[in-house]
């Protein structure tokens, strides 16, 4: 029998081993990318796309997300970072080796359709999301470039940074660009510049304003059909409905694992938290749905949560508070929750981008697939929240408070998001009426010059000390 | 003397100290901040102690709480507590029916919503720019060539309010200089400055939700013109606290110090 000290030693050794093996995997991923491109193409790629160098920081990201975590929670984070690195490698190989098949799509255009057509989707906003994860200041030069070119400084920094990369000539050239009229003016406005700068044909989906009825579903499914026809005209992609069915079935399997994970999160203490919930969703349900790897990652997250649950363990050593994060997560401070966990015992269980109500796609026919994809986009996160009546923004939030037994809401109040800033007064009033403490974090999504990580920590500290009347754990 | 506790609020422009014994304020002081926050705290406590009969200088307090921006630089304090909490406790001690506090200090402005027990329900603050703070008033009074006390009187003599449209204190300064150049009356400009600051405070208070009774704390609460302008935009009476509004943060710290020292059972020396 192993004594208590032995168990602690073994747990520590296992945690160390997990980190070490993922670190090796990450280096192997980088080496794999280099080998696939070959020395000449790699040299050209590094010169034309200097942001590629940021990939070398992947192990630093892994450390930030794993070092303060232990056991299954640490393992989930390590697996997640390694998987994201490898997914990124696959996507980059696609962009550099098969530019003819690469289609840039906005994050609210269903990539399942592109996979079904044998195309290689590249989510337009991906770099703006991934780069600050690796280096919190990585997007600043691109934001500046966009502003110098006349993009208004009060625009959301995600489209600004993305545009900056395009204007800097550092965005890989795609065969075509597909966007929609969502989620905001800033996002929408950037695509005309994309079209001009990259000289790629552009298609924009029209999402109806009022989307909770069958007429809207019918209309938007028609838009998706129009998109397929347009892509067939402008790219070598051809729709293979059986392939689309496989993609949708695979997505269903990943979401099944996700829902199992969500069910487990209702338990106190929650067996999983933060990145394995929201980051896994962002990459494997939003950006890369329908891939086998997506299902594997989501299943791993659920399996590791189950492991904790069966042992009666929480993800955090001390879960004092359960929180939902509203608005997109703080990408320039990705380890906010790693810090908040050890400082205040705050467990992040759900967020605006992750929570959805239309999990599965009916794959019986072309029509059912298109209609469900239409529902997923129109009534999904971000789209629903930034369009239609204000109630769309609040309904899910207060449902989550009850469903997951949350004791506070953190609002990541990105200064560049006019849509949600306009709702802030109503949110404050609703939280006041319902007696739910609300922390509004004033910051910029990608630009630490607006509010530093230290400033964000101070905002959290002040709230936890004064409103929640808590003392620091560490 | 035993059972004496203290609160020390080390602010950006002034240091404030309050000493309490048997639930009563026995000494208080407001001094200009020194370069070193620790020295500011020491000096404020010394000045507060000087007015307490039988209190020997250098005698240790039974419990001391530090607050304000420089609170972490007061190593001899038993504890540090955020100024938001201290203002809430101090205002509640003065008047338990207070539900909204507007604290206009030297470097920031806060609106604090209180629960019935004096705990903080919600707060909002502007600590990113100088507009609407004591520093802003200092700059404005300098341009109008009056001291801070006379600035308030000046605005009360205004026959009209000249709108100041600039949100930023730097631009507001330029705007005021140009208004002086256009030979507008200094009193009307001063009233415009008060109104501009009141508008900023209004939006801050809206964030926490206005709930009467409303009070103002901080050094700028001495500015009667500002209090009147704030009352006007909020359409609410601003109730004065029963002590110098500038010491409310230090008072709250002292009240908390007494609670800590007495412990949960209200017995002296219960700090453990």
XYZ file of C-alpha atoms in Angstrom:
746
model
C 0.000 0.000 0.000
C 1.249 3.452 -0.889
C 1.244 5.962 1.986
C -0.123 9.516 1.756
C 3.332 10.913 1.028
C 3.830 8.288 -1.651
C 0.517 9.185 -3.252
C 1.436 12.857 -3.331
C 4.789 11.992 -4.858
C 3.176 9.762 -7.466
C 0.557 12.408 -8.333
C 3.324 14.984 -8.770
C 5.392 12.620 -10.877
C 2.377 11.806 -13.053
C 1.626 15.504 -13.552
C 5.251 16.082 -14.524
C 5.149 13.197 -16.937
C 1.983 14.486 -18.612
C 3.554 17.914 -19.145
C 6.802 16.432 -20.425
C 5.126 14.117 -22.917
C 2.925 16.929 -24.267
C 5.943 19.184 -24.535
C 7.681 16.554 -26.664
C 4.525 16.179 -28.767
C 4.452 19.929 -29.332
C 8.038 19.979 -30.564
C 7.245 17.012 -32.793
C 4.281 18.963 -34.221
C 6.494 21.920 -35.072
C 9.093 19.608 -36.625
C 6.330 17.876 -38.600
C 5.183 21.213 -40.039
C 8.731 22.061 -41.054
C 9.191 18.663 -42.680
C 5.877 18.855 -44.572
C 6.645 22.261 -46.017
C 10.262 21.493 -46.791
C 13.188 23.894 -46.215
C 12.543 26.206 -49.168
C 8.797 26.591 -48.672
C 9.314 26.940 -44.921
C 11.825 29.753 -45.447
C 9.406 31.586 -47.726
C 6.507 31.025 -45.327
C 8.495 32.366 -42.368
C 9.451 35.449 -44.344
C 5.952 36.150 -45.662
C 4.110 35.153 -42.498
C 6.342 36.082 -39.545
C 3.562 35.246 -37.080
C 4.443 31.587 -37.748
C 7.356 32.049 -35.354
C 4.888 32.480 -32.500
C 4.150 28.757 -32.761
C 7.462 28.198 -31.025
C 5.805 29.575 -27.878
C 3.366 26.689 -27.677
C 5.126 25.054 -24.743
C 5.030 28.311 -22.839
C 1.270 28.376 -23.380
C 1.057 24.818 -22.162
C 2.976 25.723 -19.003
C 0.684 28.677 -18.329
C -2.356 26.456 -18.554
C -1.006 23.415 -16.737
C 1.452 24.457 -14.059
C -1.115 25.467 -11.441
C -3.457 22.580 -12.244
C -3.139 18.960 -11.240
C -4.427 15.483 -12.013
C -7.076 15.006 -14.665
C -7.623 18.759 -15.005
C -3.954 19.308 -15.796
C -3.990 16.417 -18.214
C -7.047 17.835 -19.998
C -5.281 21.159 -20.485
C -2.085 19.505 -21.695
C -3.962 17.316 -24.187
C -5.944 20.334 -25.349
C -2.911 22.532 -26.033
C -1.085 19.735 -27.857
C -4.156 18.932 -29.916
C -4.690 22.570 -30.844
C -1.041 22.829 -31.901
C -1.416 19.786 -34.128
C -4.738 21.002 -35.527
C -3.090 24.268 -36.387
C -0.327 22.356 -38.126
C -2.894 20.538 -40.273
C -4.575 23.822 -41.145
C -1.285 25.517 -41.999
C -0.254 22.613 -44.194
C -3.574 22.984 -45.978
C -3.051 26.707 -46.503
C 0.527 26.414 -47.734
C 0.316 23.158 -49.663
C -3.226 23.406 -51.051
C -4.039 27.112 -51.437
C -6.429 26.248 -54.269
C -8.669 24.364 -51.897
C -8.426 26.868 -49.057
C -11.506 28.917 -48.300
C -11.384 31.598 -45.639
C -14.618 31.682 -43.705
C -15.967 33.928 -41.029
C -16.560 32.192 -37.696
C -20.330 32.179 -38.191
C -20.239 30.377 -41.530
C -20.623 26.602 -41.036
C -17.310 24.951 -41.982
C -19.105 21.605 -42.223
C -20.249 22.621 -45.710
C -16.667 23.311 -46.786
C -15.503 19.957 -45.458
C -18.403 18.335 -47.297
C -17.134 19.919 -50.524
C -13.588 18.670 -50.009
C -12.338 22.193 -49.324
C -9.996 23.300 -46.575
C -11.588 25.862 -44.283
C -9.463 28.534 -42.637
C -11.394 30.519 -40.064
C -10.687 34.181 -40.768
C -10.490 35.172 -37.112
C -8.307 32.199 -36.165
C -5.013 34.102 -36.063
C -6.556 36.894 -34.030
C -7.592 34.260 -31.507
C -4.542 31.998 -31.505
C -1.732 34.575 -31.622
C -2.621 36.377 -28.364
C -2.980 32.985 -26.703
C 0.657 32.327 -27.547
C 1.896 35.865 -26.982
C -0.489 38.364 -25.340
C 1.050 41.242 -27.306
C 1.217 39.492 -30.677
C -1.739 41.342 -32.224
C -0.700 44.859 -31.293
C 1.320 45.591 -34.479
C -1.596 44.378 -36.596
C -4.094 46.498 -34.670
C -1.833 49.514 -35.215
C -1.512 48.744 -38.906
C -5.282 48.612 -39.333
C -5.706 51.908 -37.480
C -2.969 53.565 -39.525
C -4.854 52.520 -42.656
C -7.923 54.339 -41.370
C -9.881 51.608 -39.622
C -11.670 53.341 -36.708
C -9.846 52.805 -33.428
C -13.080 52.056 -31.570
C -13.767 48.971 -33.692
C -13.439 45.561 -32.016
C -9.791 44.549 -31.995
C -10.505 41.084 -33.424
C -11.524 42.336 -36.897
C -8.893 45.079 -36.545
C -6.085 42.594 -35.889
C -7.347 40.248 -38.591
C -7.479 43.118 -41.067
C -4.039 44.261 -39.959
C -2.642 40.857 -40.887
C -4.315 41.131 -44.297
C -3.131 44.702 -44.873
C 0.370 43.754 -43.797
C 0.325 41.132 -46.547
C 0.788 38.352 -44.012
C -2.474 36.476 -44.522
C -2.125 33.382 -46.709
C -4.045 33.926 -49.944
C -7.173 31.737 -50.161
C -9.146 30.615 -53.171
C -12.294 32.300 -51.891
C -13.680 34.182 -48.892
C -17.042 33.444 -47.317
C -18.568 35.672 -44.673
C -21.966 36.726 -43.389
C -23.712 39.823 -42.123
C -22.777 38.900 -38.531
C -21.859 39.211 -35.743
C -21.165 42.947 -35.819
C -20.596 45.930 -38.099
C -16.836 45.702 -37.610
C -16.703 42.055 -38.533
C -18.876 42.636 -41.563
C -16.996 45.685 -42.809
C -13.609 43.978 -42.969
C -14.479 41.540 -45.735
C -14.667 44.080 -48.533
C -11.055 44.953 -47.741
C -10.176 41.244 -47.695
C -11.716 40.865 -51.124
C -9.772 43.788 -52.552
C -6.466 43.063 -50.863
C -6.361 39.299 -51.423
C -8.059 39.494 -54.816
C -10.257 36.579 -53.801
C -13.955 36.322 -54.658
C -16.247 37.053 -51.722
C -19.606 35.584 -50.792
C -21.706 36.998 -47.955
C -24.492 35.001 -46.335
C -27.561 36.937 -45.335
C -28.751 35.933 -41.881
C -32.313 37.100 -41.225
C -32.893 39.441 -38.301
C -35.710 37.481 -36.730
C -34.583 33.876 -36.718
C -36.846 31.996 -34.348
C -39.306 30.758 -36.950
C -39.454 28.177 -39.690
C -39.635 30.805 -42.429
C -36.242 32.114 -41.320
C -34.823 28.577 -41.203
C -36.139 27.949 -44.687
C -34.662 31.216 -45.923
C -31.236 30.633 -44.394
C -31.085 27.002 -45.570
C -31.651 28.516 -49.024
C -28.733 30.866 -48.396
C -26.556 27.851 -47.599
C -27.620 26.207 -50.872
C -26.723 29.419 -52.664
C -23.314 29.320 -50.940
C -22.708 25.728 -52.102
C -23.568 26.685 -55.691
C -21.284 29.731 -55.508
C -18.386 27.693 -54.116
C -18.848 25.119 -56.886
C -18.538 27.940 -59.365
C -15.505 29.631 -57.789
C -13.478 26.752 -56.314
C -12.580 23.179 -57.284
C -14.802 21.973 -54.401
C -17.797 19.784 -55.238
C -20.500 18.962 -52.752
C -20.552 15.316 -51.761
C -23.667 14.939 -49.646
C -22.501 11.617 -48.212
C -19.271 13.245 -47.109
C -21.275 16.075 -45.543
C -23.376 13.460 -43.732
C -20.187 11.887 -42.312
C -18.981 15.303 -41.195
C -22.310 16.073 -39.523
C -22.416 12.647 -37.856
C -18.902 13.220 -36.544
C -19.929 16.625 -35.231
C -22.896 15.016 -33.493
C -20.549 12.583 -31.762
C -18.294 15.397 -30.525
C -21.270 17.372 -29.252
C -22.595 14.263 -27.505
C -19.352 14.172 -25.510
C -19.641 17.907 -24.888
C -23.145 17.557 -23.474
C -22.000 14.728 -21.232
C -19.275 17.063 -19.972
C -21.823 19.820 -19.338
C -23.975 17.427 -17.319
C -21.026 16.600 -15.093
C -20.316 20.294 -14.515
C -23.527 20.604 -12.515
C -21.954 18.577 -9.705
C -20.205 20.397 -6.826
C -17.247 20.622 -6.975
C -17.238 20.622 -10.777
C -14.922 17.908 -12.138
C -13.681 20.128 -14.977
C -13.380 23.873 -15.575
C -12.169 26.677 -17.828
C -10.160 25.860 -20.976
C -11.234 22.221 -21.427
C -14.749 23.664 -21.635
C -14.447 26.907 -23.563
C -11.228 26.560 -25.524
C -12.066 23.015 -26.582
C -15.425 24.272 -27.801
C -13.929 27.226 -29.648
C -11.497 25.095 -31.609
C -13.295 21.780 -31.948
C -16.962 22.754 -32.176
C -16.753 26.224 -33.739
C -13.612 26.211 -35.918
C -13.141 22.494 -36.716
C -16.462 20.694 -36.311
C -16.927 17.294 -37.877
C -13.305 16.137 -37.757
C -12.379 12.875 -36.070
C -9.843 14.680 -33.920
C -12.585 17.033 -32.690
C -14.556 14.087 -31.382
C -11.436 12.579 -29.817
C -10.595 15.796 -27.978
C -14.144 16.345 -26.737
C -14.296 12.729 -25.598
C -10.964 13.118 -23.781
C -12.299 16.165 -21.942
C -15.417 14.250 -20.913
C -13.413 11.160 -19.944
C -11.061 13.124 -17.710
C -14.007 14.929 -16.092
C -15.613 11.530 -15.470
C -12.383 10.305 -13.909
C -12.515 13.169 -11.411
C -16.223 12.711 -10.854
C -15.859 9.017 -10.062
C -13.233 9.836 -7.479
C -15.384 12.626 -6.030
C -12.714 15.145 -6.989
C -13.169 18.654 -8.298
C -11.003 20.165 -11.005
C -9.902 22.800 -8.469
C -8.438 21.860 -5.097
C -10.829 24.427 -3.562
C -13.931 25.408 -5.509
C -15.307 28.427 -3.680
C -17.182 30.096 -6.520
C -18.848 28.998 -9.742
C -18.912 31.521 -12.525
C -20.087 32.068 -16.106
C -18.096 34.346 -18.373
C -20.229 36.392 -20.734
C -18.869 37.755 -24.009
C -15.855 36.146 -25.724
C -13.057 35.063 -23.362
C -10.094 37.301 -22.564
C -7.733 36.090 -25.290
C -4.917 38.479 -24.316
C -5.057 37.012 -20.804
C -5.833 33.377 -21.484
C -4.570 32.256 -18.081
C -6.972 34.589 -16.243
C -8.825 31.610 -14.867
C -5.679 29.678 -13.988
C -4.873 32.702 -11.812
C -8.440 33.195 -10.496
C -8.627 29.532 -9.492
C -5.579 29.614 -7.276
C -6.171 33.136 -5.966
C -9.910 33.097 -5.326
C -11.084 29.523 -5.890
C -13.147 30.646 -8.901
C -14.261 27.882 -11.217
C -15.284 28.934 -14.745
C -18.003 26.553 -15.844
C -19.673 28.076 -18.860
C -19.353 31.003 -21.227
C -21.246 32.782 -23.956
C -19.417 31.250 -26.911
C -19.732 27.708 -25.605
C -23.345 27.411 -24.542
C -25.731 26.449 -27.333
C -29.159 24.897 -27.532
C -29.082 23.197 -30.945
C -26.666 20.372 -30.481
C -27.471 17.786 -33.116
C -27.821 17.708 -36.889
C -30.491 15.517 -38.422
C -28.552 13.713 -41.144
C -31.476 11.921 -42.831
C -31.463 14.124 -45.910
C -29.709 17.058 -47.595
C -32.592 19.240 -46.556
C -32.534 18.245 -42.861
C -28.760 18.788 -42.705
C -28.991 22.246 -44.254
C -31.898 23.249 -42.043
C -30.088 22.168 -38.871
C -26.874 23.872 -39.955
C -28.978 26.989 -40.546
C -30.414 26.735 -37.028
C -26.965 26.183 -35.500
C -25.619 29.341 -37.109
C -28.643 31.621 -36.766
C -29.588 30.635 -33.260
C -26.094 29.843 -32.059
C -23.709 31.752 -29.797
C -22.628 35.242 -30.880
C -25.198 35.363 -33.707
C -28.120 35.112 -31.320
C -26.472 37.431 -28.814
C -25.619 40.271 -31.141
C -28.761 40.222 -33.279
C -32.447 40.403 -32.537
C -34.009 41.580 -29.301
C -31.851 42.200 -26.215
C -33.566 39.332 -24.460
C -31.522 36.917 -26.602
C -28.448 38.142 -24.792
C -29.846 37.608 -21.296
C -32.033 34.517 -21.547
C -29.201 31.987 -21.710
C -27.148 33.752 -19.089
C -29.725 33.508 -16.340
C -30.610 29.999 -17.416
C -26.956 29.086 -16.819
C -27.004 30.650 -13.359
C -29.780 28.244 -12.337
C -28.619 25.250 -14.349
C -25.025 25.210 -13.120
C -25.654 26.724 -9.687
C -23.476 29.760 -10.399
C -22.897 32.358 -7.725
C -21.696 35.195 -9.931
C -21.348 36.424 -13.488
C -18.179 37.833 -14.991
C -18.739 40.076 -17.957
C -15.692 40.432 -20.188
C -16.618 43.925 -21.342
C -14.514 44.258 -24.475
C -14.391 48.028 -25.102
C -14.609 47.457 -28.847
C -17.885 45.519 -28.714
C -20.531 48.171 -29.212
C -23.321 45.605 -29.328
C -22.699 44.276 -25.856
C -21.563 47.584 -24.353
C -25.002 48.901 -25.251
C -26.561 46.121 -23.187
C -24.436 46.687 -20.109
C -26.918 48.897 -18.276
C -29.672 46.336 -18.750
C -27.366 43.550 -17.644
C -26.499 45.429 -14.462
C -30.175 46.020 -13.732
C -31.099 42.396 -14.366
C -28.296 41.114 -12.144
C -29.369 43.549 -9.427
C -32.986 42.416 -9.660
C -32.040 38.746 -9.543
C -29.446 39.221 -6.814
C -26.582 37.826 -8.890
C -23.235 39.565 -8.271
C -21.815 40.921 -11.515
C -18.190 41.699 -12.224
C -17.697 43.857 -15.304
C -14.118 43.542 -16.533
C -13.256 46.592 -18.629
C -10.607 45.586 -21.150
C -9.832 45.132 -24.823
C -10.141 41.668 -26.338
C -6.656 41.595 -27.882
C -4.885 44.763 -26.837
C -3.183 44.764 -23.437
C -2.319 48.442 -23.874
C -5.936 49.315 -23.130
C -5.967 47.296 -19.920
C -3.030 45.195 -18.806
C -3.245 41.746 -17.273
C -2.269 43.382 -13.994
C -5.171 45.815 -14.377
C -7.584 42.943 -14.982
C -6.286 41.170 -11.891
C -6.854 44.372 -9.879
C -10.439 44.601 -11.132
C -11.056 41.012 -10.053
C -9.359 41.579 -6.681
C -11.439 44.663 -5.944
C -14.666 42.864 -6.817
C -13.831 39.754 -4.808
C -12.799 41.781 -1.768
C -15.577 44.343 -1.730
C -18.658 42.758 -3.284
C -17.990 39.077 -2.541
C -16.149 39.935 0.729
C -13.635 37.147 0.223
C -10.038 36.737 1.250
C -7.382 35.544 -1.141
C -6.511 31.871 -1.052
C -2.935 32.699 -1.926
C -5.105 54.381 27.264
C -6.215 50.988 25.959
C -8.838 49.980 23.443
C -7.759 52.574 20.953
C -7.847 51.500 17.332
C -7.190 53.408 14.159
C -7.827 53.671 10.478
C -5.436 55.302 8.094
C -6.413 56.263 4.549
C -3.331 56.981 2.460
C -4.660 58.858 -0.541
C -2.910 60.357 -3.534
C -3.224 63.936 -2.311
C -3.986 63.626 1.397
C -3.415 61.197 4.228
C -6.259 60.776 6.688
C -6.296 59.090 10.079
C -9.098 58.411 12.539
C -8.702 57.043 16.039
C -11.604 55.360 17.806
C -12.042 54.318 21.424
C -15.230 52.838 22.870
C -17.034 53.338 19.582
C -16.388 57.096 19.512
C -14.068 59.139 17.352
C -11.398 60.497 19.680
C -9.025 61.934 17.137
C -8.720 62.598 13.436
C -6.418 64.371 11.036
C -6.042 65.210 7.375
C -2.575 66.016 6.069
C -1.102 66.593 2.624
C 0.416 63.376 1.278
C 4.183 63.073 1.464
C 6.279 61.311 -1.140
C 6.545 58.178 0.962
C 3.129 56.590 1.779
C 4.562 55.062 4.972
C 5.643 58.499 6.187
C 2.235 59.912 5.224
C 0.536 57.259 7.338
C 2.865 57.875 10.295
C 2.394 61.628 10.103
C -1.408 61.400 9.788
C -1.597 59.071 12.792
C 0.709 61.325 14.791
C -1.469 64.345 13.976
C -4.644 62.452 14.903
C -3.080 61.256 18.160
C -1.973 64.770 19.093
C -5.579 65.777 19.778
C -6.238 62.815 22.095
C -5.710 63.674 25.776
C -3.475 61.203 27.583
C -2.266 59.607 24.393
C 1.482 59.302 24.322
C 3.098 59.809 20.959
C 4.496 56.582 19.559
C 2.157 54.459 21.643
C 0.979 51.453 19.672
C -2.659 51.218 18.648
C -4.515 48.053 19.544
C -5.447 47.533 15.928
C -4.762 49.541 12.810
C -6.227 49.151 9.353
C -4.685 50.811 6.314
C -6.703 51.793 3.268
C -6.422 54.008 0.193
C -4.129 53.702 -2.801
C -1.014 53.604 -0.602
C -2.368 51.073 1.867
C 0.020 48.350 0.829
C 2.928 50.610 1.746
C 1.918 50.837 5.412
C 3.874 47.957 6.929
C 2.890 48.674 10.517
C -0.853 48.260 9.835
C -2.409 45.048 11.126
C -4.452 44.726 7.974
C -5.160 46.427 4.661
C -8.704 46.803 3.381
C -9.894 48.280 0.087
C -11.060 51.893 0.234
C -14.398 50.931 -1.323
C -15.216 48.738 1.662
C -13.928 51.382 4.086
C -16.011 54.181 2.575
C -19.055 51.927 2.757
C -18.435 51.086 6.418
C -17.641 54.697 7.308
C -20.722 56.128 5.611
C -22.923 53.418 7.123
C -21.501 54.187 10.570
C -22.454 57.848 10.110
C -25.881 57.130 8.683
C -27.179 53.545 8.410
C -29.805 54.558 5.869
C -27.170 55.509 3.248
C -27.497 53.299 0.153
C -25.402 55.182 -2.418
C -22.010 56.782 -1.904
C -20.256 59.061 -4.336
C -16.607 59.314 -3.422
C -14.706 61.998 -5.285
C -11.091 61.697 -4.306
C -7.843 63.166 -5.511
C -7.202 60.627 -8.255
C -10.401 58.682 -8.813
C -14.168 58.805 -8.558
C -16.292 55.968 -7.248
C -19.956 55.225 -6.975
C -20.770 52.564 -4.401
C -24.133 50.871 -3.873
C -24.695 49.615 -0.326
C -26.782 46.855 1.185
C -28.818 47.607 4.286
C -26.047 46.213 6.511
C -23.452 48.568 5.038
C -21.740 45.966 2.878
C -20.919 46.771 -0.750
C -23.580 45.642 -3.216
C -21.959 47.046 -6.340
C -19.398 49.650 -7.283
C -18.160 51.492 -10.321
C -15.088 53.613 -10.578
C -13.188 55.866 -12.880
C -9.515 55.453 -12.110
C -8.297 55.768 -15.671
C -8.476 59.512 -16.188
C -8.233 62.644 -14.107
C -11.492 64.171 -15.327
C -13.890 64.635 -12.445
C -11.330 64.109 -9.704
C -9.750 66.423 -7.158
C -6.789 66.829 -9.495
C -9.144 68.148 -12.143
C -10.544 70.757 -9.777
C -7.020 71.740 -8.766
C -6.152 72.337 -12.411
C -9.335 74.298 -13.059
C -8.943 76.506 -10.000
C -5.331 77.171 -11.015
C -6.447 78.433 -14.426
C -9.154 80.570 -12.870
C -6.567 81.834 -10.357
C -8.549 80.966 -7.248
C -7.826 78.463 -4.518
C -9.944 75.339 -4.156
C -12.143 76.789 -1.417
C -12.952 79.864 -3.441
C -13.619 77.802 -6.549
C -16.782 76.468 -4.934
C -17.920 79.966 -3.883
C -17.163 81.229 -7.369
C -19.577 78.798 -8.994
C -22.308 79.774 -6.553
C -22.179 83.307 -7.920
C -22.759 82.198 -11.525
C -25.559 83.810 -13.484
C -25.449 81.056 -16.107
C -23.715 77.756 -16.673
C -21.292 77.674 -19.585
C -21.155 74.101 -20.890
C -17.734 72.467 -20.898
C -17.916 69.861 -23.623
C -14.502 68.210 -23.319
C -14.519 64.907 -21.451
C -10.759 64.810 -21.006
C -9.212 67.045 -18.340
C -6.399 68.090 -20.667
C -8.829 69.238 -23.347
C -11.128 70.756 -20.721
C -8.206 72.874 -19.551
C -7.706 74.135 -23.107
C -11.427 74.783 -23.411
C -11.515 76.773 -20.175
C -8.494 78.833 -21.261
C -10.280 79.692 -24.486
C -13.469 80.599 -22.585
C -11.437 82.949 -20.402
C -10.003 84.443 -23.583
C -13.551 85.070 -24.789
C -14.110 87.070 -21.582
C -16.742 84.829 -20.072
C -17.239 85.399 -16.343
C -15.060 83.161 -14.191
C -18.085 82.290 -12.052
C -20.030 81.040 -15.100
C -17.057 78.959 -16.246
C -16.668 77.502 -12.739
C -20.342 76.542 -12.756
C -19.776 74.874 -16.130
C -16.889 72.880 -14.703
C -19.027 71.719 -11.759
C -21.831 70.724 -14.127
C -19.445 68.788 -16.391
C -18.063 66.816 -13.461
C -21.573 66.207 -12.139
C -22.544 64.693 -15.501
C -19.638 62.260 -15.328
C -20.637 61.320 -11.810
C -24.199 60.825 -13.015
C -23.172 58.138 -15.521
C -21.065 56.410 -12.872
C -23.933 56.396 -10.377
C -26.283 55.033 -13.026
C -24.003 52.015 -13.317
C -24.565 50.997 -9.712
C -28.185 52.163 -9.633
C -29.256 55.226 -7.717
C -30.889 54.368 -4.430
C -31.565 56.953 -1.731
C -30.117 57.943 0.720
C -27.230 59.368 -1.292
C -24.138 60.853 0.264
C -20.816 62.225 -0.936
C -17.433 61.501 0.552
C -13.864 62.446 -0.246
C -12.199 65.818 -0.320
C -14.360 67.100 -3.175
C -17.472 66.681 -1.035
C -16.359 69.959 0.579
C -17.074 71.606 -2.744
C -20.634 72.867 -2.166
C -21.003 73.839 -5.822
C -20.212 70.294 -6.921
C -22.574 68.781 -4.347
C -25.334 71.033 -5.617
C -24.589 70.205 -9.271
C -24.567 66.468 -8.515
C -27.817 66.742 -6.597
C -29.328 68.532 -9.576
C -28.329 65.945 -12.208
C -29.237 63.009 -10.003
C -32.479 64.672 -8.933
C -31.725 63.423 -5.460
C -30.839 65.044 -2.197
C -27.218 64.594 -1.185
C -27.231 63.976 2.543
C -24.141 65.180 4.365
C -22.286 62.714 6.519
C -22.023 63.587 10.195
C -18.224 63.839 10.037
C -15.756 65.558 7.740
C -16.515 63.771 4.409
C -12.808 63.572 3.709
C -12.174 61.191 6.624
C -14.972 58.708 5.848
C -12.555 56.143 4.377
C -10.251 56.353 7.393
C -13.270 56.240 9.677
C -14.497 53.064 7.976
C -11.035 51.562 8.428
C -11.101 52.496 12.128
C -14.607 51.035 12.573
C -13.434 47.808 10.941
C -10.335 47.882 13.160
C -12.516 48.081 16.230
C -14.647 45.171 14.996
C -11.537 43.105 14.362
C -10.032 43.991 17.719
C -13.205 43.176 19.598
C -13.616 39.962 17.616
C -16.850 38.178 16.703
C -18.086 38.136 20.304
C -17.521 41.829 20.799
C -14.818 41.223 23.395
C -11.768 43.394 23.443
C -8.554 41.834 22.221
C -10.386 39.256 20.149
C -8.273 39.803 17.094
C -6.872 36.290 16.961
